[in-house]
């Protein structure tokens, strides 16, 4: 299956070829009828006044479709792909002996079909050339599930409601475990999409399989649907990270399972314990800066706001946190932290009203991590004072705050919401070049005038470089 981002160009090419064929055929046929019978007969049979009338619209259509193909190809070229951090090159995608697929998607149709289809399509964009097994595309014989598992390098268990109640999913699980296949667990966490907590999903799993599935330190990836967070999930599926050694109930330590992720199961990277990856343009990799200092007001009446604000300030220089009991004059933004305890203090509602009247920007952070008091956003329509809801408090989107590797994405999006911008790489390169030029000129000037001692040369050069970077 070709990556879906190449399909528009392929379709345009097919249409161009069809038009060329039809144009040539009709022109040849018109000339043949005109030669054997008459031009009038050819006009009557084909409905064209002459062969030029056929060629002109066909040529125009050909040009249009060629332009479309070029535009589509340029769009494909701009789609970011996964790169190795070490070389900035695309990783090699080799298959081991006897293997047909890099990844097998094990899922239940009712709650997992849409998500695994996205996983396949997005991986094909990010890793051109990858082969991913998906039942709707590749299943020819339901009786051969175990054979498909055997010919796949890595198996992905998409954990959602009903997964462990499916006979075929249990076949895939047992076959994967029996064959010792590398396994990646992907958790659907959205209850509206059939998701649940790991504890809820484990409870659905047959007791005899629970230790083998949940206690073996298999990589666990939380599936996200928001684009910036989804890229992190896809990258986690692809890259290997060293597992944390966890103690067993007996007090002994399990052997950490390295190299469970997708790419380190390929022959090229076999044996590596980690394979850091990057995606050009990913938000958490952007060099975000503030043109001027931001003062974020985290009210004591807003439970958890100060902790969230401090977390943001620790990640991005240029953010100051003010924890005053009342709105400080120097504040540039108010942080409204939405968690389980939000709106438990009546003062917060009055402060939000005051801030809105003063037209001070409010940035909302919605905590999703249950260990930090995260709750579904729908909860806030029950706990928020109705007058604030009616006044349009939630018309602006809240930034979702997740845990783990997704946390840095949340922080980056919060930083952008309060004014952070990406420093242009070209500007950085120009500044570095300017620094180098100024440094060389400074040294040349010093040597020519002989006005400084040798000891002062490095200090002078360094100060010129530093000044040019400001």
Short mmCIF file of C-alpha atoms in Angstrom, two decimals, residues 276-452:
data_model
loop_
_atom_site.label_atom_id
_atom_site.label_comp_id
_atom_site.label_asym_id
_atom_site.label_seq_id
_atom_site.Cartn_x
_atom_site.Cartn_y
_atom_site.Cartn_z
CA UNK A 276 16.23 8.83 19.39
CA UNK A 277 14.08 10.31 16.64
CA UNK A 278 12.95 13.77 15.66
CA UNK A 279 10.26 15.21 13.38
CA UNK A 280 11.07 18.56 11.73
CA UNK A 281 8.70 21.24 12.97
CA UNK A 282 7.39 19.35 16.01
CA UNK A 283 6.25 21.91 18.52
CA UNK A 284 8.31 20.68 21.46
CA UNK A 285 11.44 20.96 19.33
CA UNK A 286 10.89 24.57 18.36
CA UNK A 287 13.19 27.21 19.77
CA UNK A 288 10.56 29.39 21.45
CA UNK A 289 11.45 32.83 22.77
CA UNK A 290 9.61 35.85 24.17
CA UNK A 291 10.08 39.32 22.71
CA UNK A 292 9.42 40.77 26.16
CA UNK A 293 8.93 39.35 29.61
CA UNK A 294 5.58 37.76 30.41
CA UNK A 295 4.19 38.00 33.94
CA UNK A 296 1.76 35.19 34.59
CA UNK A 297 -0.68 35.66 37.44
CA UNK A 298 -1.40 32.38 39.25
CA UNK A 299 -4.05 33.16 41.84
CA UNK A 300 -3.89 31.31 45.20
CA UNK A 301 -7.66 30.83 44.78
CA UNK A 302 -6.95 28.64 41.75
CA UNK A 303 -5.74 25.28 43.10
CA UNK A 304 -2.68 24.03 41.23
CA UNK A 305 -2.21 27.19 39.15
CA UNK A 306 1.04 28.16 40.84
CA UNK A 307 2.55 24.72 40.25
CA UNK A 308 1.55 24.82 36.57
CA UNK A 309 2.89 28.35 36.15
CA UNK A 310 6.20 27.44 37.79
CA UNK A 311 6.48 24.42 35.52
CA UNK A 312 6.03 26.69 32.50
CA UNK A 313 8.49 29.29 33.82
CA UNK A 314 11.11 26.58 34.43
CA UNK A 315 10.85 25.49 30.80
CA UNK A 316 10.90 28.91 29.14
CA UNK A 317 13.08 31.87 30.18
CA UNK A 318 11.14 35.09 29.95
CA UNK A 319 8.16 33.93 32.02
CA UNK A 320 7.75 35.33 35.54
CA UNK A 321 5.13 34.04 37.98
CA UNK A 322 3.18 36.29 40.35
CA UNK A 323 1.21 34.54 43.08
CA UNK A 324 -0.46 37.65 44.55
CA UNK A 325 -3.84 37.30 46.23
CA UNK A 326 -5.27 40.04 44.00
CA UNK A 327 -4.63 40.86 40.33
CA UNK A 328 -1.17 42.47 40.17
CA UNK A 329 -0.69 45.55 38.02
CA UNK A 330 2.37 44.07 36.34
CA UNK A 331 0.54 40.94 35.18
CA UNK A 332 0.38 40.43 31.41
CA UNK A 333 -1.74 37.26 31.56
CA UNK A 334 -3.79 35.24 34.01
CA UNK A 335 -3.37 31.47 34.12
CA UNK A 336 -6.66 29.67 34.69
CA UNK A 337 -5.75 26.12 35.67
CA UNK A 338 -8.64 23.70 35.20
CA UNK A 339 -8.49 20.61 37.37
CA UNK A 340 -10.64 18.67 39.83
CA UNK A 341 -10.37 21.41 42.49
CA UNK A 342 -11.09 24.32 40.17
CA UNK A 343 -13.92 26.60 41.28
CA UNK A 344 -13.85 25.15 44.80
CA UNK A 345 -12.80 28.61 46.03
CA UNK A 346 -15.49 31.25 45.45
CA UNK A 347 -12.82 33.94 45.10
CA UNK A 348 -11.70 32.53 41.76
CA UNK A 349 -14.98 33.33 39.99
CA UNK A 350 -14.84 36.95 41.16
CA UNK A 351 -11.21 37.24 40.08
CA UNK A 352 -11.97 35.86 36.62
CA UNK A 353 -14.77 38.42 36.26
CA UNK A 354 -12.36 41.18 37.30
CA UNK A 355 -9.71 40.02 34.84
CA UNK A 356 -12.22 39.85 31.98
CA UNK A 357 -13.45 43.36 32.78
CA UNK A 358 -9.86 44.60 32.80
CA UNK A 359 -9.33 42.83 29.44
CA UNK A 360 -6.31 40.99 30.78
CA UNK A 361 -5.69 37.91 28.58
CA UNK A 362 -6.60 34.60 30.20
CA UNK A 363 -4.82 31.42 29.15
CA UNK A 364 -6.56 28.23 30.20
CA UNK A 365 -4.68 25.01 30.97
CA UNK A 366 -6.84 21.88 31.20
CA UNK A 367 -5.15 19.19 33.28
CA UNK A 368 -5.64 15.67 31.92
CA UNK A 369 -3.21 13.84 34.20
CA UNK A 370 -5.33 12.15 36.88
CA UNK A 371 -2.40 12.16 39.31
CA UNK A 372 -2.45 15.96 39.09
CA UNK A 373 -6.22 16.18 39.49
CA UNK A 374 -7.14 15.88 35.83
CA UNK A 375 -10.82 15.43 34.93
CA UNK A 376 -12.81 15.46 31.65
CA UNK A 377 -13.52 18.95 30.35
CA UNK A 378 -17.26 18.28 30.54
CA UNK A 379 -16.90 18.42 34.32
CA UNK A 380 -16.31 22.18 34.19
CA UNK A 381 -19.73 22.84 32.68
CA UNK A 382 -21.11 21.50 35.96
CA UNK A 383 -18.73 23.26 38.36
CA UNK A 384 -18.11 26.62 36.66
CA UNK A 385 -20.48 29.44 37.67
CA UNK A 386 -23.15 29.63 34.98
CA UNK A 387 -22.77 33.38 34.55
CA UNK A 388 -19.15 32.86 33.44
CA UNK A 389 -20.18 30.15 30.99
CA UNK A 390 -22.94 32.38 29.61
CA UNK A 391 -20.43 35.24 29.28
CA UNK A 392 -18.32 33.06 26.95
CA UNK A 393 -15.44 32.02 29.20
CA UNK A 394 -15.02 28.73 27.37
CA UNK A 395 -15.33 30.12 23.87
CA UNK A 396 -11.55 30.18 23.77
CA UNK A 397 -9.87 26.80 23.69
CA UNK A 398 -8.08 25.48 26.75
CA UNK A 399 -4.63 23.95 26.28
CA UNK A 400 -4.71 20.23 27.12
CA UNK A 401 -2.02 19.24 29.63
CA UNK A 402 -0.96 15.61 29.51
CA UNK A 403 1.69 13.62 31.34
CA UNK A 404 4.85 11.87 30.19
CA UNK A 405 6.47 12.82 26.90
CA UNK A 406 3.31 14.68 25.88
CA UNK A 407 3.85 17.18 28.72
CA UNK A 408 6.47 19.19 26.85
CA UNK A 409 4.02 19.67 23.97
CA UNK A 410 1.49 21.07 26.45
CA UNK A 411 4.08 23.47 27.85
CA UNK A 412 5.12 24.60 24.37
CA UNK A 413 1.50 25.27 23.38
CA UNK A 414 0.97 27.23 26.61
CA UNK A 415 4.10 29.26 25.87
CA UNK A 416 2.77 30.09 22.40
CA UNK A 417 -0.59 31.06 23.90
CA UNK A 418 1.10 33.74 26.02
CA UNK A 419 3.21 35.15 23.22
CA UNK A 420 6.20 32.88 22.57
CA UNK A 421 7.40 32.82 18.97
CA UNK A 422 9.78 30.54 17.17
CA UNK A 423 13.21 32.01 16.66
CA UNK A 424 13.94 31.92 12.93
CA UNK A 425 16.84 29.65 12.14
CA UNK A 426 17.93 32.01 9.40
CA UNK A 427 18.25 34.81 11.96
CA UNK A 428 20.32 32.60 14.19
CA UNK A 429 22.60 31.67 11.30
CA UNK A 430 22.97 35.31 10.27
CA UNK A 431 23.83 36.33 13.82
CA UNK A 432 26.42 33.58 14.09
CA UNK A 433 27.96 34.61 10.76
CA UNK A 434 27.94 38.25 11.86
CA UNK A 435 29.56 37.29 15.15
CA UNK A 436 32.30 35.43 13.30
CA UNK A 437 32.91 38.35 10.93
CA UNK A 438 32.99 40.90 13.75
CA UNK A 439 35.33 38.70 15.74
CA UNK A 440 37.76 38.39 12.82
CA UNK A 441 37.62 42.13 12.18
CA UNK A 442 38.21 42.86 15.83
CA UNK A 443 41.26 40.61 15.91
CA UNK A 444 42.59 42.11 12.65
CA UNK A 445 42.12 45.63 14.00
CA UNK A 446 43.91 44.75 17.20
CA UNK A 447 46.84 43.23 15.34
CA UNK A 448 47.10 46.22 13.03
CA UNK A 449 47.02 48.86 15.70
CA UNK A 450 48.98 46.80 18.26
CA UNK A 451 47.08 48.68 20.92
CA UNK A 452 46.12 45.71 23.05
#
